[in-house]
Short mmCIF file of C-alpha atoms in Angstrom, two decimals:
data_model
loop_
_atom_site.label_atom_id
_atom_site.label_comp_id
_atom_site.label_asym_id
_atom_site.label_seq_id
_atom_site.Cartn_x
_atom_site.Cartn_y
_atom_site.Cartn_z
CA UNK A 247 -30.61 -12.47 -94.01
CA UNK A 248 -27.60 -11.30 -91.31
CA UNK A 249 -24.07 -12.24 -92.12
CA UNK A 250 -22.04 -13.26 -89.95
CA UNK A 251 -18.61 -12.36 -89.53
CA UNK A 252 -15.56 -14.36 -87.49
CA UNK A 253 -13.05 -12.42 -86.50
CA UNK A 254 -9.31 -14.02 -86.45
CA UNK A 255 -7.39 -13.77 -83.02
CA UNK A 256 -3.71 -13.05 -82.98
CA UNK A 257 -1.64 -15.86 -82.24
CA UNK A 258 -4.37 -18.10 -84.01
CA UNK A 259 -6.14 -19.22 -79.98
CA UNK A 260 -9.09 -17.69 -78.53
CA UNK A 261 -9.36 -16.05 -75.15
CA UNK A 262 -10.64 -17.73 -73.00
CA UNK A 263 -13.00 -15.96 -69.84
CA UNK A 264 -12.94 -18.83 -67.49
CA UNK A 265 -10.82 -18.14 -64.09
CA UNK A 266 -9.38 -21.74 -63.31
CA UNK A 267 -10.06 -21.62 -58.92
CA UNK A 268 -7.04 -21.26 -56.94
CA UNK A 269 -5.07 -23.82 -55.59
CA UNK A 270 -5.67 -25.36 -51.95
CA UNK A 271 -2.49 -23.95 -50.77
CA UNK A 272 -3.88 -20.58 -51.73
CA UNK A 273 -7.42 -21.25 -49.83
CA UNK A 274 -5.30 -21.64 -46.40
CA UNK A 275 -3.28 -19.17 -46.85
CA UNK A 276 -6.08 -16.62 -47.26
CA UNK A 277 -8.14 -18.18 -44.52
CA UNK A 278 -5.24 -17.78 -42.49
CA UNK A 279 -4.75 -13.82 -43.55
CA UNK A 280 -8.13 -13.66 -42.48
CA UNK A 281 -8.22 -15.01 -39.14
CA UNK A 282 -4.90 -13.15 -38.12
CA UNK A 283 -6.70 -10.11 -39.35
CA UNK A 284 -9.47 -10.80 -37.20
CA UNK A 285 -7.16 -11.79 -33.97
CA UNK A 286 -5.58 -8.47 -34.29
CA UNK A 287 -8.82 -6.45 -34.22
CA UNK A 288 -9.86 -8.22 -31.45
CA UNK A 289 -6.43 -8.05 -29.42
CA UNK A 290 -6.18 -4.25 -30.32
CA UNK A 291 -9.58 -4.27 -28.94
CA UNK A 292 -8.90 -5.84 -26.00
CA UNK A 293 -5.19 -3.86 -24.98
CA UNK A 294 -7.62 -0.54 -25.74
CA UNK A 295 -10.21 -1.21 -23.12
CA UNK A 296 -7.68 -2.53 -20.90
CA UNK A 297 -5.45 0.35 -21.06
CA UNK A 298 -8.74 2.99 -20.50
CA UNK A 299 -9.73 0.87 -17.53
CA UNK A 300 -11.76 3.95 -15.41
CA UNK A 301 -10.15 4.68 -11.90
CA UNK A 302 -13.37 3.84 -10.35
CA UNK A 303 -12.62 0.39 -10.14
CA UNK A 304 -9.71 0.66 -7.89
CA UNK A 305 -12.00 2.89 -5.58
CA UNK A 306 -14.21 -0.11 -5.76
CA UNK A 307 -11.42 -2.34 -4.80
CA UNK A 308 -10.15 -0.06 -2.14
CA UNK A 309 -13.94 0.17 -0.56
CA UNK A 310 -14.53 -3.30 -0.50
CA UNK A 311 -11.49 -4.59 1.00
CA UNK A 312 -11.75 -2.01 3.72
CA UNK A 313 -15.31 -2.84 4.29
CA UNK A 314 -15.66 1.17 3.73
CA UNK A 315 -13.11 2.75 6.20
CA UNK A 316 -11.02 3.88 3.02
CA UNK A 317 -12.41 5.36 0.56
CA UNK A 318 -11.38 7.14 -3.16
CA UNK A 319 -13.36 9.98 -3.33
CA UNK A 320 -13.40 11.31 -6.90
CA UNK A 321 -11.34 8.81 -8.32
CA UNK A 322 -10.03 10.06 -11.95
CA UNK A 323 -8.13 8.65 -14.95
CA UNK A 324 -7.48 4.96 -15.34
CA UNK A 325 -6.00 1.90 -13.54
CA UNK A 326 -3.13 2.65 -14.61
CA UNK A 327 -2.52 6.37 -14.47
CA UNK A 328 -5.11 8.38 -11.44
CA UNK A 329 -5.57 9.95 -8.47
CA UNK A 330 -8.34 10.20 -5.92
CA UNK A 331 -9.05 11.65 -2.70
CA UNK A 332 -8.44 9.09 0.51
CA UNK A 333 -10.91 9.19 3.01
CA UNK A 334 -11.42 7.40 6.30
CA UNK A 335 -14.96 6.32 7.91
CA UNK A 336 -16.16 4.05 10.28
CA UNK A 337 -17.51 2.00 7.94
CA UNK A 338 -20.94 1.59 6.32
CA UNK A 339 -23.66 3.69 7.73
CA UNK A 340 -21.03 5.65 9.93
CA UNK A 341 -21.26 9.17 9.87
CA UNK A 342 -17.85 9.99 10.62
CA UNK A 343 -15.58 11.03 7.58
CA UNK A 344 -12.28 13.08 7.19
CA UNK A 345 -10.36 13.20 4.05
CA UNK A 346 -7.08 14.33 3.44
CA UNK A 347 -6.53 17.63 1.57
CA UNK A 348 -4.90 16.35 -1.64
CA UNK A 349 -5.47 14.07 -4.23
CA UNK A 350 -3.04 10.46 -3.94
CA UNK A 351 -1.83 9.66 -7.68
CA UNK A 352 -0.99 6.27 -8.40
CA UNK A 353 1.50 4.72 -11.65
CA UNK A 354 0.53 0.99 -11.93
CA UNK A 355 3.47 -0.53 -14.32
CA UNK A 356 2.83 -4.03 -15.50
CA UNK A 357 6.40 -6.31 -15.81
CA UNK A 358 6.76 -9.63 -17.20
CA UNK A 359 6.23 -11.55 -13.53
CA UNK A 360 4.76 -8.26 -11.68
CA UNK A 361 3.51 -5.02 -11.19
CA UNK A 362 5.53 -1.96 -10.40
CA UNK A 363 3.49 0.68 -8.52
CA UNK A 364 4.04 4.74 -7.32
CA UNK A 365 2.27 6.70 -5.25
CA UNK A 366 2.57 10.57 -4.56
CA UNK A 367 0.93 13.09 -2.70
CA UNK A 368 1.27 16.85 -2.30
CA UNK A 369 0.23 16.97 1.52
CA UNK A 370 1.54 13.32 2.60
CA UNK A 371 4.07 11.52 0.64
CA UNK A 372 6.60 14.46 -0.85
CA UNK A 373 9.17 11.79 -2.08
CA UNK A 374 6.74 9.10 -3.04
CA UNK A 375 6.88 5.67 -2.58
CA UNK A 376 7.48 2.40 -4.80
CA UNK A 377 5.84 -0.56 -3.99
CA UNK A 378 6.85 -3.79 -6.68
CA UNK A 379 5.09 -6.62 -6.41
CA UNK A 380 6.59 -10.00 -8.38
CA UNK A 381 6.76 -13.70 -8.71
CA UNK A 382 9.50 -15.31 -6.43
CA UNK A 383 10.89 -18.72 -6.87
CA UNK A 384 8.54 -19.64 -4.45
CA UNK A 385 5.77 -17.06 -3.83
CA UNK A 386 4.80 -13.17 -4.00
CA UNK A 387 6.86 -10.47 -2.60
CA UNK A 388 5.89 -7.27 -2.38
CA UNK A 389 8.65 -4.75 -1.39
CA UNK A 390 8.60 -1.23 -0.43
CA UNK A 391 10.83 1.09 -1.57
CA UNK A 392 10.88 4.44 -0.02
CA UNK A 393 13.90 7.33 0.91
CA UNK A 394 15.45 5.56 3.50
CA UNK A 395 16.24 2.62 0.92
CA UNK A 396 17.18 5.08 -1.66
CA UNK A 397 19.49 7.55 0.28
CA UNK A 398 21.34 4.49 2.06
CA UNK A 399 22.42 4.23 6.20
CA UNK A 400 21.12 6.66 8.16
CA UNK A 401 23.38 8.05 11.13
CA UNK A 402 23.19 6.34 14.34
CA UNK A 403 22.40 8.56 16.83
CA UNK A 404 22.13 7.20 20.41
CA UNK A 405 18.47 6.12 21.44
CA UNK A 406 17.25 6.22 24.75
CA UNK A 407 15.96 2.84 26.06
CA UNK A 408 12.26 3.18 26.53
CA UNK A 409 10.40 2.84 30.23
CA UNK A 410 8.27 -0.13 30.51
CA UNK A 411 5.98 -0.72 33.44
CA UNK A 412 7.44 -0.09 37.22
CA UNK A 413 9.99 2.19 35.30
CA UNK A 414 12.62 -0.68 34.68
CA UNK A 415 14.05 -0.78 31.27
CA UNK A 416 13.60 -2.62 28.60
CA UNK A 417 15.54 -4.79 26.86
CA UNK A 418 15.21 -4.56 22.85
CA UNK A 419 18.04 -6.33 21.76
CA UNK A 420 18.40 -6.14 18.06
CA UNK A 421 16.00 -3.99 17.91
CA UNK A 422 17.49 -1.37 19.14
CA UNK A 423 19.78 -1.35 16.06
CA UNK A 424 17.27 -0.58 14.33
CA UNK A 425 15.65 2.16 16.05
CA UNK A 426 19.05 3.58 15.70
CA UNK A 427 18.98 3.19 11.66
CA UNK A 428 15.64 4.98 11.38
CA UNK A 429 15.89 7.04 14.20
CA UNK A 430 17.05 10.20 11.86
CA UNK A 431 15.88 7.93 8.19
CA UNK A 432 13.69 10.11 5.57
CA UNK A 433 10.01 9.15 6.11
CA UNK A 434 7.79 7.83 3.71
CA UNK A 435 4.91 10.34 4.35
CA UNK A 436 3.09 12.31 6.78
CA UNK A 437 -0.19 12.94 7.68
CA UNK A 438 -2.39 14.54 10.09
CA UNK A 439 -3.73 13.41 13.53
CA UNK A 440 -7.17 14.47 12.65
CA UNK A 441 -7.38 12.57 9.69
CA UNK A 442 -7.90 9.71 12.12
CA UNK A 443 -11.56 11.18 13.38
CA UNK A 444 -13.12 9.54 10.52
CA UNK A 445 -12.57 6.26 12.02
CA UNK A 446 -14.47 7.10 14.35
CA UNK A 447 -14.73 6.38 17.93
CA UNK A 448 -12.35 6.90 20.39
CA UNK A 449 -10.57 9.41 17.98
CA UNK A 450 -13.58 11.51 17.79
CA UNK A 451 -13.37 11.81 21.28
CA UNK A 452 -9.82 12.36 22.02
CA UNK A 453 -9.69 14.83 19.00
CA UNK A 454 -5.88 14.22 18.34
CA UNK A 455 -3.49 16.78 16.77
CA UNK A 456 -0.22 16.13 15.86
CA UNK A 457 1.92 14.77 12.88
CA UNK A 458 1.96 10.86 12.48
CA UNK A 459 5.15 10.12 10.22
CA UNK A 460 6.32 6.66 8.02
CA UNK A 461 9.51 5.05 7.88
CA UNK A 462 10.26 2.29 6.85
CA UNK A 463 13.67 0.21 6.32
CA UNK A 464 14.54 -2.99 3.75
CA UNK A 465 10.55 -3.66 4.20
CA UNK A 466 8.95 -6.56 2.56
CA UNK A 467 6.47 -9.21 2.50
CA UNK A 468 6.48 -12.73 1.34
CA UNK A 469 3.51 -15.00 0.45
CA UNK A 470 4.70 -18.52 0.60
CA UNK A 471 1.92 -21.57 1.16
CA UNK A 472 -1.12 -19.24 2.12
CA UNK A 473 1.08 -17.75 4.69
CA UNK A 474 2.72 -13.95 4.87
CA UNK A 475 6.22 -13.32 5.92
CA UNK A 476 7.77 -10.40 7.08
CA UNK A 477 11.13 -8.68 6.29
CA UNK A 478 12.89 -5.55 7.37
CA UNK A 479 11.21 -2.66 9.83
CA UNK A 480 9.26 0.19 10.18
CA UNK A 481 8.80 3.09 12.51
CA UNK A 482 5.34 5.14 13.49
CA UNK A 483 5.94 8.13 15.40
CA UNK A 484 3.62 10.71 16.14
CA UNK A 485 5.58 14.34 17.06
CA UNK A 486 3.53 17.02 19.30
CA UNK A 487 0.84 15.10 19.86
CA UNK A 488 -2.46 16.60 21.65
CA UNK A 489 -6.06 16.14 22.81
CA UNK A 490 -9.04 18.58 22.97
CA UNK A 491 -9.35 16.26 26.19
CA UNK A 492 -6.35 18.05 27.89
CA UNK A 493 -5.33 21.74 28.74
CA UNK A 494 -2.22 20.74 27.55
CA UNK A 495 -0.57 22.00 24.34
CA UNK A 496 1.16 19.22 23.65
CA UNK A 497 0.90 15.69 25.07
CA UNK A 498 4.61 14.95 23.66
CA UNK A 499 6.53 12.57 20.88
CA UNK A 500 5.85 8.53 20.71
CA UNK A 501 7.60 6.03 18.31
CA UNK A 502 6.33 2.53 17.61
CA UNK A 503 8.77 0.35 15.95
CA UNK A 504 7.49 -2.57 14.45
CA UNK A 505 10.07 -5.42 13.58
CA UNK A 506 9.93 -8.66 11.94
CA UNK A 507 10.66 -11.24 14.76
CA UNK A 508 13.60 -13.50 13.87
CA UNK A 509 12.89 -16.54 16.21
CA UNK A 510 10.02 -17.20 13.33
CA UNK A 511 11.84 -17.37 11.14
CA UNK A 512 12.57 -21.31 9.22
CA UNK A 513 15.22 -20.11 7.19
CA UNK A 514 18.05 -16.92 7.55
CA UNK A 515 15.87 -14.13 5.02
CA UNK A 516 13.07 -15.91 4.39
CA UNK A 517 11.09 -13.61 6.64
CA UNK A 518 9.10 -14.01 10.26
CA UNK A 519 5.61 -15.29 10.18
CA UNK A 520 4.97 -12.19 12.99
CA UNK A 521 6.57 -8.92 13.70
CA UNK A 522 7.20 -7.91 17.11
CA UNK A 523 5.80 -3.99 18.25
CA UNK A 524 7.82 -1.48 21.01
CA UNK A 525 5.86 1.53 21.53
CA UNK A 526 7.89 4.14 24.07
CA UNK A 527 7.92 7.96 24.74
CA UNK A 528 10.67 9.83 23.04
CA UNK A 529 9.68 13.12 25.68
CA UNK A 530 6.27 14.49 27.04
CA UNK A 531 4.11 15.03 29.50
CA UNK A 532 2.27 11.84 28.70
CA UNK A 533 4.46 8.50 29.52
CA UNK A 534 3.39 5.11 27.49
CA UNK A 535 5.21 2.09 26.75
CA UNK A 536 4.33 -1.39 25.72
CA UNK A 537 5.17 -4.25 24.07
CA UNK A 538 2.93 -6.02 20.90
CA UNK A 539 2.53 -8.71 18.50
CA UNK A 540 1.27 -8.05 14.51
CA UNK A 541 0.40 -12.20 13.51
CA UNK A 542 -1.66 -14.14 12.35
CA UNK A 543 -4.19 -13.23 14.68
CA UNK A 544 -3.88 -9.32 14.35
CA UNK A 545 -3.02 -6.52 16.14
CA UNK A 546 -2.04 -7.34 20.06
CA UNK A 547 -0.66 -4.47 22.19
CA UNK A 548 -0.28 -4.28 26.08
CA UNK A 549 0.71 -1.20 26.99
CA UNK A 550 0.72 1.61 30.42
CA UNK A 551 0.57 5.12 30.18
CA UNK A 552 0.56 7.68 33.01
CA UNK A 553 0.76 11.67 33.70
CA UNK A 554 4.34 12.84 34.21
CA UNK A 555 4.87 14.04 37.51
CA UNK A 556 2.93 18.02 37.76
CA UNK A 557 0.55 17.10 34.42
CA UNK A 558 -1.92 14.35 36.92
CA UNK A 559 -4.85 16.49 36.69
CA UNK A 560 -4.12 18.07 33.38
CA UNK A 561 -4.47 14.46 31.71
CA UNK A 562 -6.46 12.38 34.17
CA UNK A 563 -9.42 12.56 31.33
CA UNK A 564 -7.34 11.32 28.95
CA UNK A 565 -6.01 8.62 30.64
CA UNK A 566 -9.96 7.35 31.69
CA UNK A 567 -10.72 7.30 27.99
CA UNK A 568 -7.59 5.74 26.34
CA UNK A 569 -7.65 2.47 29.24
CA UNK A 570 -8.44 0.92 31.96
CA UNK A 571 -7.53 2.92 34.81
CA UNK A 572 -5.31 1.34 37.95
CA UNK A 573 -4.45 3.79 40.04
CA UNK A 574 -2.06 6.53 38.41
CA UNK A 575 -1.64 3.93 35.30
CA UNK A 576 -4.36 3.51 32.39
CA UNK A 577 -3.85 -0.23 31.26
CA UNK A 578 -4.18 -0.12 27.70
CA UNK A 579 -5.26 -3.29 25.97
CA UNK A 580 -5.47 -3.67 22.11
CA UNK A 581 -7.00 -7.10 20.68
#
């Protein structure tokens, strides 16, 4: 027969092994530990892949809104932080290519109603550039920043009106103010005439040497109702310019200011809807002016160029090729 013993438990009450289940409080406040854990996994997740975005897809972007005629060769790093190799073509199925011979890096910053971006390269942009795109009260601006912004004024050296057709002189009012200002500025960048052979045709033909240089001044753009706005100016000019098409060494220096016309303008600031264009000769052998609209219909330039008096036969190739020849003048007609 077994015995059985009871054993007495201190305090006289027996422990119990039952777990009373927790309150309902307690149930939401775990459930709600749990999904924060989970929303933070899956934001971490999220600001990782973001942040290691490959560089490729801004050579994507780059193709496809250039229909090809840019390209970013090479493209490394991220989004954010890369660099690639520009190159221009004619577009798909062209043959024609020429790339530049460093790499352009690009900073992309993200701000609370923008993004902040900087571009450098070795060759072409020594100071760099800023470009910061926001929110306005009223649409997108995008304003460029580069070292004539930065270093303030730049002296105001007399400029020489440019010739138009018939050799009478033309009038460019404000403008001419403004060539003054970036007449001696700090350019953006710089880059090679022959870069432009990739295009393709005519610079394949005319082979073009030289140095094309940027400068811009209080430059932006405003995107208000579907429709850009321009502020500020900006200068092209192309020094020692030649052409495997001449026995010439150098065809000679050309500046192309490009101005935000004012009489567009629906407000004081608020920007033209065009920009007006003066192209002229600074000095050479080669003598071109013309006048030109950039709107909403493109590119329009109207424009003469003939040999300097002694350089006729030197140049009269050139001047078949580049227009539409009237006597000594070579009508050239852009869009």
């Amino acid at each position: 027969m077994s015995i059985i013993r009871l054993r007495n438990v201190k305090g006289g009450k027996a422990r119990s092994s039952f777990v009373p289940p927790p309150e309902e409080g307690q149930v939401r406040l775990l459930r709600l530990h749990r999904r924060l854990a989970a929303f933070g996994a899956l934001l971490g997740l999220a600001l990782g892949v973001i942040a290691f975005l490959p560089a490729s897809l801004v050579a994507n972007a780059i193709s496809g809104a250039t229909n090809d005629r840019l390209l970013f060769a090479e493209a490394e790093g991220t989004v954010w932080n890369g660099s690639a190799l520009p190159v221009l073509t004619g577009g798909a199925g062209s043959r024609d290519a020429s790339v530049l011979p460093s790499r352009l890096e690009w900073r992309l910053r993200p701000h609370f109603n923008g993004l902040a971006l900087h571009l450098a390269q070795d060759c072409c942009l020594p100071h760099g550039v800023d470009i910061g795109i926001h929110r306005g009260l009223d649409g997108w601006v995008v304003k460029v920043d580069g070292p004539a912004d930065s270093r303030g004024p730049a002296p105001t050296p007399a400029v020489a009106q440019p010739r138009a057709a018939g050799g009478a002189a033309v009038a460019l009012g404000n403008a001419t103010e403004t060539a003054r200002t970036l007449a001696d500025a700090l350019p953006i960048g710089q880059w090679p005439m022959g870069w432009l052979e990739g295009i393709g045709f005519p610079w394949n033909t005319i082979h073009p040497g030289g140095l094309l240089m940027l400068t811009t001044h209080d430059l932006s753009f405003t995107l208000k109702g579907g429709q850009w706005r321009t502020l500020g100016a900006s200068q092209i000019e192309i020094r020692q310019a030649s052409s495997r098409l001449s026995s010439l060494d150098t065809l000679g220096t050309y500046r192309m200011l490009i101005e935000a016309d004012p009489s567009t303008e629906q407000k004081p600031g608020e920007g033209g809807t065009r920009a007006l264009v003066w192209l002229s000769t600074v000095d050479g052998s080669l003598l071109i002016d013309g006048r030109g609209l950039i709107g909403s219909n493109g590119f329009r330039l109207r424009a003469e160029a003939k040999a300097a008096p002694g350089s006729e036969s030197a140049l009269n190739n050139l001047l078949n090729l580049i227009g539409r020849r009237n006597g000594a003048l070579s009508v050239i007609s852009i869009g």
